[in-house]
């Protein structure tokens, strides 16, 4: 009898779980999203479509699109840049890859993830499949951003990333699942099952920052694909873990040393993730943007030329020192992630022009020479506010 009582109590606790609470809130938003949030979603969609339009011609995006057609061709959904269509999941994979292809996708700074590149392609694909209304589509975007950013906050994003996990691909699957579930009309119970399934699909590491390759480019696409799968399985009665986000072995606990599962639900209905999105001014990792801006302003104010520079000292976060200190001339991916390269580009090029990161431009010997003069140092002041508020201090020593 004691064992039965314990099992019953455990089941009741799961029913009251943070995962279920988040699912309950999100599943009740149909027809109840304020116009201001819908307008914000529209702006995010426009920004993401621009990123897709630029990114779809990149070689890694074209490879992803070919894969999408080879494995999921013949569906109802658009693969941007191609005439052929694909299944919802594979169209979202291709378009998500394109959105994330050139570091132009929007950012939730505090969650350290890129909701647009995951949620918008997933919502577009499912909306196209179902011939959903524009209102339902925009609501799905709001719902997806809410789920993805809150999952990103709940996993303790700085610890999560420093442990080697890529936040966009890891938390993105929950955002895509929520967006797809909204369009499919899933109730709270089914959405919670989708979250439980998504917890088993979350993947993606930061190894690209150390040893390169193209794998990072597909992270948003894979999250979009996985989220659609999770919602489809849940809609068909498939059961996921009932506390996939916040349970003892849930997403927000096992991929971090700093679990913050309470942030999954804190301020629901008052704090909206769609209102906290940053649009990128540079086609590079957002964590290096403060030093790019500071360098650009300093060079312009003091009329500094590259030939005059002996040393550039950059005081920044521990995260940047550990994960963004690489040779930016090694590849396009390295250039977009490298703090020293981006500082050099702020002196010698136009960092707001994506062409600055083309293979031809990053091969410029002058950029290699100047990036070698950039030194990074961790600063506790910037660690204290990362990632909800980012900054850097730049000191240039000239001859």
Short mmCIF file of C-alpha atoms in Angstrom, two decimals:
data_model
loop_
_atom_site.label_atom_id
_atom_site.label_comp_id
_atom_site.label_asym_id
_atom_site.label_seq_id
_atom_site.Cartn_x
_atom_site.Cartn_y
_atom_site.Cartn_z
CA UNK A 1 0.00 0.00 0.00
CA UNK A 2 2.87 2.35 0.82
CA UNK A 3 4.41 1.72 -2.58
CA UNK A 4 1.10 2.42 -4.31
CA UNK A 5 0.68 5.64 -2.35
CA UNK A 6 4.20 6.72 -3.25
CA UNK A 7 3.56 6.03 -6.92
CA UNK A 8 0.30 7.99 -6.78
CA UNK A 9 1.96 10.93 -5.10
CA UNK A 10 4.74 10.86 -7.67
CA UNK A 11 2.20 10.88 -10.50
CA UNK A 12 0.40 13.84 -8.97
CA UNK A 13 3.71 15.70 -8.65
CA UNK A 14 4.44 15.06 -12.31
CA UNK A 15 0.99 16.33 -13.27
CA UNK A 16 1.85 19.55 -11.43
CA UNK A 17 5.31 19.73 -13.02
CA UNK A 18 6.91 22.86 -14.41
CA UNK A 19 6.83 21.26 -17.86
CA UNK A 20 3.08 20.78 -17.54
CA UNK A 21 2.62 24.32 -16.22
CA UNK A 22 4.45 25.79 -19.20
CA UNK A 23 2.48 23.57 -21.58
CA UNK A 24 -0.77 24.64 -19.95
CA UNK A 25 0.01 28.31 -20.42
CA UNK A 26 1.20 27.99 -24.00
CA UNK A 27 -1.70 25.78 -25.10
CA UNK A 28 -4.16 28.42 -23.93
CA UNK A 29 -2.87 31.25 -26.11
CA UNK A 30 -4.97 30.67 -29.23
CA UNK A 31 -6.82 33.92 -29.91
CA UNK A 32 -5.32 35.51 -26.80
CA UNK A 33 -1.97 36.93 -27.95
CA UNK A 34 -1.88 40.72 -27.70
CA UNK A 35 -1.45 42.73 -30.92
CA UNK A 36 1.88 44.12 -29.73
CA UNK A 37 3.31 40.61 -29.40
CA UNK A 38 1.94 39.64 -32.81
CA UNK A 39 3.61 42.72 -34.29
CA UNK A 40 6.90 41.75 -32.65
CA UNK A 41 6.51 38.28 -34.14
CA UNK A 42 5.99 39.82 -37.57
CA UNK A 43 9.24 41.74 -37.24
CA UNK A 44 11.05 38.56 -36.23
CA UNK A 45 9.61 36.73 -39.24
CA UNK A 46 10.80 39.48 -41.60
CA UNK A 47 14.29 39.40 -40.11
CA UNK A 48 14.45 35.61 -40.34
CA UNK A 49 13.25 35.59 -43.94
CA UNK A 50 16.09 37.98 -44.77
CA UNK A 51 18.55 35.64 -43.09
CA UNK A 52 17.12 32.70 -45.06
CA UNK A 53 17.29 34.62 -48.35
CA UNK A 54 20.98 35.40 -47.78
CA UNK A 55 21.84 32.04 -46.29
CA UNK A 56 20.15 29.69 -48.74
CA UNK A 57 22.88 30.18 -51.35
CA UNK A 58 25.70 29.18 -48.99
CA UNK A 59 27.27 25.80 -49.83
CA UNK A 60 26.25 24.19 -46.53
CA UNK A 61 22.67 25.35 -47.00
CA UNK A 62 22.56 23.95 -50.51
CA UNK A 63 23.82 20.61 -49.19
CA UNK A 64 21.11 20.65 -46.51
CA UNK A 65 18.45 21.43 -49.12
CA UNK A 66 19.60 18.53 -51.30
CA UNK A 67 19.42 16.25 -48.28
CA UNK A 68 15.93 17.51 -47.47
CA UNK A 69 14.68 16.70 -50.95
CA UNK A 70 16.44 13.34 -51.04
CA UNK A 71 14.93 12.18 -47.75
CA UNK A 72 11.66 14.11 -47.55
CA UNK A 73 10.89 15.32 -51.05
CA UNK A 74 7.44 15.39 -52.59
CA UNK A 75 5.74 17.13 -49.69
CA UNK A 76 3.72 20.33 -49.58
CA UNK A 77 6.29 22.68 -48.11
CA UNK A 78 8.62 25.25 -49.65
CA UNK A 79 12.38 24.85 -49.56
CA UNK A 80 13.58 28.42 -50.08
CA UNK A 81 15.67 28.76 -53.23
CA UNK A 82 14.34 25.60 -54.89
CA UNK A 83 11.27 24.78 -56.95
CA UNK A 84 10.82 21.31 -55.44
CA UNK A 85 8.96 20.85 -52.19
CA UNK A 86 9.51 18.69 -49.13
CA UNK A 87 7.79 17.34 -46.05
CA UNK A 88 7.25 19.80 -43.20
CA UNK A 89 10.11 18.41 -41.12
CA UNK A 90 12.62 18.39 -43.95
CA UNK A 91 11.57 21.81 -45.28
CA UNK A 92 12.09 23.16 -41.77
CA UNK A 93 15.49 21.45 -41.66
CA UNK A 94 16.58 23.08 -44.93
CA UNK A 95 15.15 26.52 -44.17
CA UNK A 96 16.41 26.46 -40.59
CA UNK A 97 19.88 25.68 -41.87
CA UNK A 98 19.62 28.61 -44.29
CA UNK A 99 18.43 30.94 -41.51
CA UNK A 100 21.40 29.98 -39.34
CA UNK A 101 23.81 29.77 -42.27
CA UNK A 102 25.64 33.08 -41.98
CA UNK A 103 25.25 34.28 -38.39
CA UNK A 104 22.48 36.73 -39.30
CA UNK A 105 19.72 35.21 -37.17
CA UNK A 106 18.13 37.01 -34.25
CA UNK A 107 19.12 36.41 -30.62
CA UNK A 108 17.61 36.12 -27.18
CA UNK A 109 20.70 37.37 -25.38
CA UNK A 110 19.93 36.08 -21.90
CA UNK A 111 19.02 32.59 -23.14
CA UNK A 112 22.02 32.70 -25.51
CA UNK A 113 20.01 31.18 -28.34
CA UNK A 114 18.63 32.07 -31.76
CA UNK A 115 14.85 31.54 -31.77
CA UNK A 116 14.13 32.88 -35.25
CA UNK A 117 16.27 30.36 -37.11
CA UNK A 118 14.43 27.47 -35.42
CA UNK A 119 10.90 28.63 -34.70
CA UNK A 120 10.11 30.55 -37.88
CA UNK A 121 11.10 27.74 -40.31
CA UNK A 122 9.17 25.20 -38.22
CA UNK A 123 6.07 27.40 -38.05
CA UNK A 124 6.26 28.24 -41.75
CA UNK A 125 6.44 24.59 -42.75
CA UNK A 126 3.55 23.40 -40.58
CA UNK A 127 1.43 26.44 -41.44
CA UNK A 128 2.00 25.78 -45.15
CA UNK A 129 1.11 22.10 -44.75
CA UNK A 130 -2.12 22.91 -42.91
CA UNK A 131 -2.97 26.08 -44.87
CA UNK A 132 -3.17 27.88 -41.54
CA UNK A 133 -4.22 31.50 -41.18
CA UNK A 134 -1.72 34.31 -40.83
CA UNK A 135 -2.95 34.90 -37.29
CA UNK A 136 -2.39 31.27 -36.31
CA UNK A 137 1.09 31.40 -37.83
CA UNK A 138 2.08 34.54 -35.89
CA UNK A 139 0.64 33.09 -32.69
CA UNK A 140 2.73 29.98 -33.27
CA UNK A 141 5.83 32.14 -33.60
CA UNK A 142 5.08 33.85 -30.28
CA UNK A 143 4.47 30.48 -28.62
CA UNK A 144 7.65 29.00 -30.09
CA UNK A 145 9.84 31.91 -29.02
CA UNK A 146 8.36 31.67 -25.51
CA UNK A 147 9.12 27.96 -25.21
CA UNK A 148 12.59 28.11 -26.72
CA UNK A 149 13.82 31.10 -24.75
CA UNK A 150 12.40 29.78 -21.49
CA UNK A 151 14.03 26.39 -22.07
CA UNK A 152 17.26 28.28 -22.72
CA UNK A 153 16.92 30.25 -19.50
CA UNK A 154 15.94 27.20 -17.48
CA UNK A 155 19.04 25.23 -18.39
CA UNK A 156 21.37 27.90 -16.97
CA UNK A 157 22.69 29.00 -20.36
CA UNK A 158 26.22 30.06 -19.42
CA UNK A 159 27.02 26.83 -17.58
CA UNK A 160 25.23 24.90 -20.33
CA UNK A 161 27.37 26.45 -23.04
CA UNK A 162 30.67 26.27 -21.16
CA UNK A 163 29.97 22.56 -20.67
CA UNK A 164 30.10 22.29 -24.46
CA UNK A 165 26.45 22.34 -25.52
CA UNK A 166 25.18 24.66 -28.26
CA UNK A 167 22.12 26.43 -26.80
CA UNK A 168 20.30 27.02 -30.09
CA UNK A 169 20.21 23.39 -31.12
CA UNK A 170 19.59 22.12 -27.59
CA UNK A 171 16.72 24.40 -26.52
CA UNK A 172 15.48 25.02 -30.04
CA UNK A 173 13.68 21.71 -30.32
CA UNK A 174 11.24 22.82 -27.59
CA UNK A 175 10.45 26.04 -29.44
CA UNK A 176 9.80 24.24 -32.70
CA UNK A 177 7.66 21.65 -30.92
CA UNK A 178 5.55 24.35 -29.28
CA UNK A 179 5.06 26.25 -32.54
CA UNK A 180 4.07 23.10 -34.42
CA UNK A 181 1.79 22.00 -31.59
CA UNK A 182 -0.01 25.34 -31.62
CA UNK A 183 -0.72 25.06 -35.33
CA UNK A 184 -1.91 21.47 -34.91
CA UNK A 185 -4.21 22.48 -32.06
CA UNK A 186 -2.64 20.24 -29.42
CA UNK A 187 -4.03 20.59 -25.90
CA UNK A 188 -1.88 21.04 -22.80
CA UNK A 189 -1.45 17.31 -22.20
CA UNK A 190 -0.35 16.62 -25.78
CA UNK A 191 2.00 19.62 -25.78
CA UNK A 192 3.58 18.37 -22.58
CA UNK A 193 4.13 15.01 -24.24
CA UNK A 194 5.73 16.85 -27.16
CA UNK A 195 8.10 18.52 -24.68
CA UNK A 196 8.92 15.11 -23.23
CA UNK A 197 9.70 13.73 -26.67
CA UNK A 198 11.72 16.82 -27.56
CA UNK A 199 13.90 16.32 -24.49
CA UNK A 200 15.15 13.11 -26.10
CA UNK A 201 15.89 14.89 -29.38
CA UNK A 202 17.91 17.85 -28.06
CA UNK A 203 21.46 17.74 -29.42
CA UNK A 204 24.41 19.80 -30.63
CA UNK A 205 27.83 20.61 -29.19
CA UNK A 206 30.20 23.58 -29.30
CA UNK A 207 33.06 21.54 -30.78
CA UNK A 208 32.78 23.57 -33.99
CA UNK A 209 34.38 26.43 -32.05
CA UNK A 210 37.47 24.29 -31.47
CA UNK A 211 37.89 22.18 -34.59
CA UNK A 212 35.70 23.75 -37.24
CA UNK A 213 33.55 22.04 -39.85
CA UNK A 214 30.05 22.80 -41.10
CA UNK A 215 28.05 20.96 -38.44
CA UNK A 216 27.10 24.13 -36.56
CA UNK A 217 25.28 25.37 -39.65
CA UNK A 218 22.66 22.60 -39.41
CA UNK A 219 21.98 23.03 -35.69
CA UNK A 220 18.94 25.28 -36.11
CA UNK A 221 17.60 23.13 -38.93
CA UNK A 222 17.90 19.95 -36.91
CA UNK A 223 16.12 21.58 -33.97
CA UNK A 224 13.29 22.73 -36.25
CA UNK A 225 13.02 19.26 -37.76
CA UNK A 226 13.07 17.57 -34.35
CA UNK A 227 10.42 19.86 -32.92
CA UNK A 228 8.04 19.10 -35.77
CA UNK A 229 8.67 15.39 -35.22
CA UNK A 230 7.96 15.73 -31.50
CA UNK A 231 4.67 17.56 -32.09
CA UNK A 232 3.58 15.11 -34.80
CA UNK A 233 4.30 12.10 -32.59
CA UNK A 234 2.46 13.69 -29.67
CA UNK A 235 -0.52 14.46 -31.90
CA UNK A 236 -0.62 10.78 -32.86
CA UNK A 237 -0.79 9.68 -29.23
CA UNK A 238 2.91 9.02 -28.65
CA UNK A 239 3.83 9.65 -25.02
CA UNK A 240 6.89 11.54 -23.88
CA UNK A 241 8.39 11.96 -20.42
CA UNK A 242 5.86 13.93 -18.40
CA UNK A 243 8.43 16.30 -16.95
CA UNK A 244 10.88 16.37 -19.82
CA UNK A 245 12.03 19.91 -19.13
CA UNK A 246 12.31 20.07 -15.36
CA UNK A 247 12.28 16.51 -14.01
CA UNK A 248 15.11 14.88 -12.12
CA UNK A 249 16.69 13.84 -15.41
CA UNK A 250 14.99 16.55 -17.48
CA UNK A 251 16.59 18.91 -19.95
CA UNK A 252 17.08 21.77 -17.50
CA UNK A 253 18.99 19.59 -15.03
CA UNK A 254 21.22 17.17 -16.93
CA UNK A 255 22.90 19.54 -19.39
CA UNK A 256 24.17 22.10 -16.87
CA UNK A 257 25.78 22.71 -13.50
CA UNK A 258 23.45 25.65 -12.93
CA UNK A 259 19.86 24.42 -13.36
CA UNK A 260 17.23 27.15 -13.26
CA UNK A 261 13.98 25.27 -13.99
CA UNK A 262 11.91 27.87 -12.15
CA UNK A 263 12.56 30.23 -15.07
CA UNK A 264 10.43 28.00 -17.27
CA UNK A 265 7.36 29.57 -15.70
CA UNK A 266 8.46 32.66 -13.79
CA UNK A 267 6.50 35.67 -15.04
CA UNK A 268 4.37 33.75 -17.53
CA UNK A 269 1.94 36.16 -19.13
CA UNK A 270 3.87 39.17 -17.84
CA UNK A 271 7.32 38.70 -19.31
CA UNK A 272 7.20 37.78 -23.01
CA UNK A 273 10.26 36.39 -24.74
CA UNK A 274 9.23 37.79 -28.13
CA UNK A 275 9.74 41.29 -26.68
CA UNK A 276 13.37 40.58 -25.71
CA UNK A 277 14.83 39.76 -29.12
CA UNK A 278 17.94 41.41 -30.54
CA UNK A 279 18.51 41.75 -34.27
CA UNK A 280 22.12 41.30 -35.27
CA UNK A 281 24.03 44.25 -36.78
CA UNK A 282 26.97 42.01 -37.75
CA UNK A 283 27.19 38.56 -39.36
CA UNK A 284 29.16 37.12 -36.47
CA UNK A 285 28.71 35.57 -33.03
CA UNK A 286 26.72 38.07 -30.96
CA UNK A 287 29.10 37.68 -28.02
CA UNK A 288 31.82 39.54 -29.95
CA UNK A 289 29.56 42.40 -31.04
CA UNK A 290 30.36 44.70 -28.08
CA UNK A 291 34.08 44.61 -28.86
CA UNK A 292 33.41 45.15 -32.56
CA UNK A 293 31.34 48.23 -31.80
CA UNK A 294 33.86 49.54 -29.27
CA UNK A 295 36.76 49.05 -31.68
CA UNK A 296 34.90 50.70 -34.55
CA UNK A 297 34.04 53.73 -32.41
CA UNK A 298 37.56 54.05 -31.02
CA UNK A 299 39.20 53.81 -34.43
CA UNK A 300 36.83 56.41 -35.87
CA UNK A 301 37.15 58.83 -32.94
CA UNK A 302 40.96 58.70 -32.84
CA UNK A 303 41.52 58.25 -36.60
CA UNK A 304 43.63 55.15 -35.97
CA UNK A 305 45.17 53.24 -38.87
CA UNK A 306 46.08 49.56 -38.78
CA UNK A 307 49.76 50.31 -39.45
CA UNK A 308 49.89 52.34 -36.23
CA UNK A 309 48.58 49.55 -34.00
CA UNK A 310 51.02 47.66 -31.79
CA UNK A 311 48.47 45.90 -29.60
CA UNK A 312 44.74 45.68 -28.98
CA UNK A 313 43.72 44.51 -25.51
CA UNK A 314 40.14 43.32 -25.18
CA UNK A 315 38.58 42.81 -21.76
CA UNK A 316 35.62 40.50 -22.16
CA UNK A 317 33.79 37.51 -20.70
CA UNK A 318 35.31 34.19 -19.75
CA UNK A 319 33.04 32.58 -22.32
CA UNK A 320 34.57 34.61 -25.15
CA UNK A 321 38.11 33.89 -23.95
CA UNK A 322 37.39 30.16 -23.83
CA UNK A 323 35.22 29.71 -26.92
CA UNK A 324 35.92 32.63 -29.29
CA UNK A 325 39.72 32.80 -29.31
CA UNK A 326 40.65 31.10 -32.58
CA UNK A 327 42.37 31.89 -35.88
CA UNK A 328 39.67 33.59 -37.90
CA UNK A 329 41.49 33.07 -41.19
CA UNK A 330 41.06 29.28 -40.99
CA UNK A 331 37.50 29.25 -42.37
CA UNK A 332 34.36 31.32 -42.74
CA UNK A 333 32.96 29.70 -39.59
CA UNK A 334 36.12 30.53 -37.65
CA UNK A 335 36.08 34.12 -38.90
CA UNK A 336 32.50 34.63 -37.74
CA UNK A 337 33.27 33.21 -34.30
CA UNK A 338 36.78 34.57 -33.72
CA UNK A 339 36.99 37.56 -31.38
CA UNK A 340 40.50 38.56 -32.58
CA UNK A 341 39.44 38.38 -36.22
CA UNK A 342 36.31 40.46 -35.64
CA UNK A 343 38.31 43.13 -33.83
CA UNK A 344 40.77 43.22 -36.71
CA UNK A 345 37.89 43.43 -39.18
CA UNK A 346 36.48 46.40 -37.26
CA UNK A 347 39.73 48.23 -38.07
CA UNK A 348 40.34 47.06 -41.63
CA UNK A 349 36.91 46.28 -43.07
CA UNK A 350 33.20 46.92 -42.66
CA UNK A 351 31.98 44.47 -40.01
CA UNK A 352 28.36 45.23 -40.90
CA UNK A 353 28.89 43.85 -44.42
CA UNK A 354 28.46 40.05 -44.55
CA UNK A 355 30.98 39.99 -47.40
CA UNK A 356 33.65 40.76 -44.80
CA UNK A 357 33.41 37.07 -43.92
CA UNK A 358 33.70 35.71 -47.45
CA UNK A 359 36.50 33.20 -48.20
CA UNK A 360 38.26 35.78 -50.36
CA UNK A 361 38.15 38.53 -47.73
CA UNK A 362 39.27 36.44 -44.77
CA UNK A 363 42.36 35.41 -46.75
CA UNK A 364 43.65 39.00 -46.65
CA UNK A 365 47.12 38.83 -45.00
CA UNK A 366 46.51 42.21 -43.36
CA UNK A 367 43.67 40.72 -41.31
CA UNK A 368 45.86 37.83 -40.19
CA UNK A 369 48.61 40.23 -39.16
CA UNK A 370 46.31 42.48 -37.15
CA UNK A 371 44.36 39.69 -35.44
CA UNK A 372 47.68 38.39 -34.10
CA UNK A 373 48.01 41.66 -32.18
CA UNK A 374 44.67 41.20 -30.40
CA UNK A 375 44.84 39.89 -26.84
CA UNK A 376 41.81 38.70 -24.87
CA UNK A 377 41.49 38.85 -21.10
CA UNK A 378 38.58 37.73 -18.91
CA UNK A 379 36.93 40.43 -16.84
CA UNK A 380 34.74 39.59 -13.85
CA UNK A 381 32.68 42.73 -14.42
CA UNK A 382 31.49 41.41 -17.76
CA UNK A 383 31.06 37.88 -16.42
CA UNK A 384 28.73 39.27 -13.76
CA UNK A 385 26.20 40.53 -16.32
CA UNK A 386 26.61 37.90 -19.05
CA UNK A 387 24.46 37.03 -20.89
CA UNK A 388 21.52 39.32 -20.12
CA UNK A 389 23.79 42.33 -20.61
CA UNK A 390 26.92 42.18 -22.72
CA UNK A 391 29.92 44.45 -22.90
CA UNK A 392 33.63 44.73 -23.59
CA UNK A 393 36.46 47.18 -22.98
CA UNK A 394 38.96 47.78 -25.76
CA UNK A 395 42.38 49.41 -25.38
CA UNK A 396 44.47 50.15 -28.47
CA UNK A 397 48.19 50.83 -28.14
CA UNK A 398 49.66 52.71 -31.09
CA UNK A 399 53.15 53.70 -32.20
#
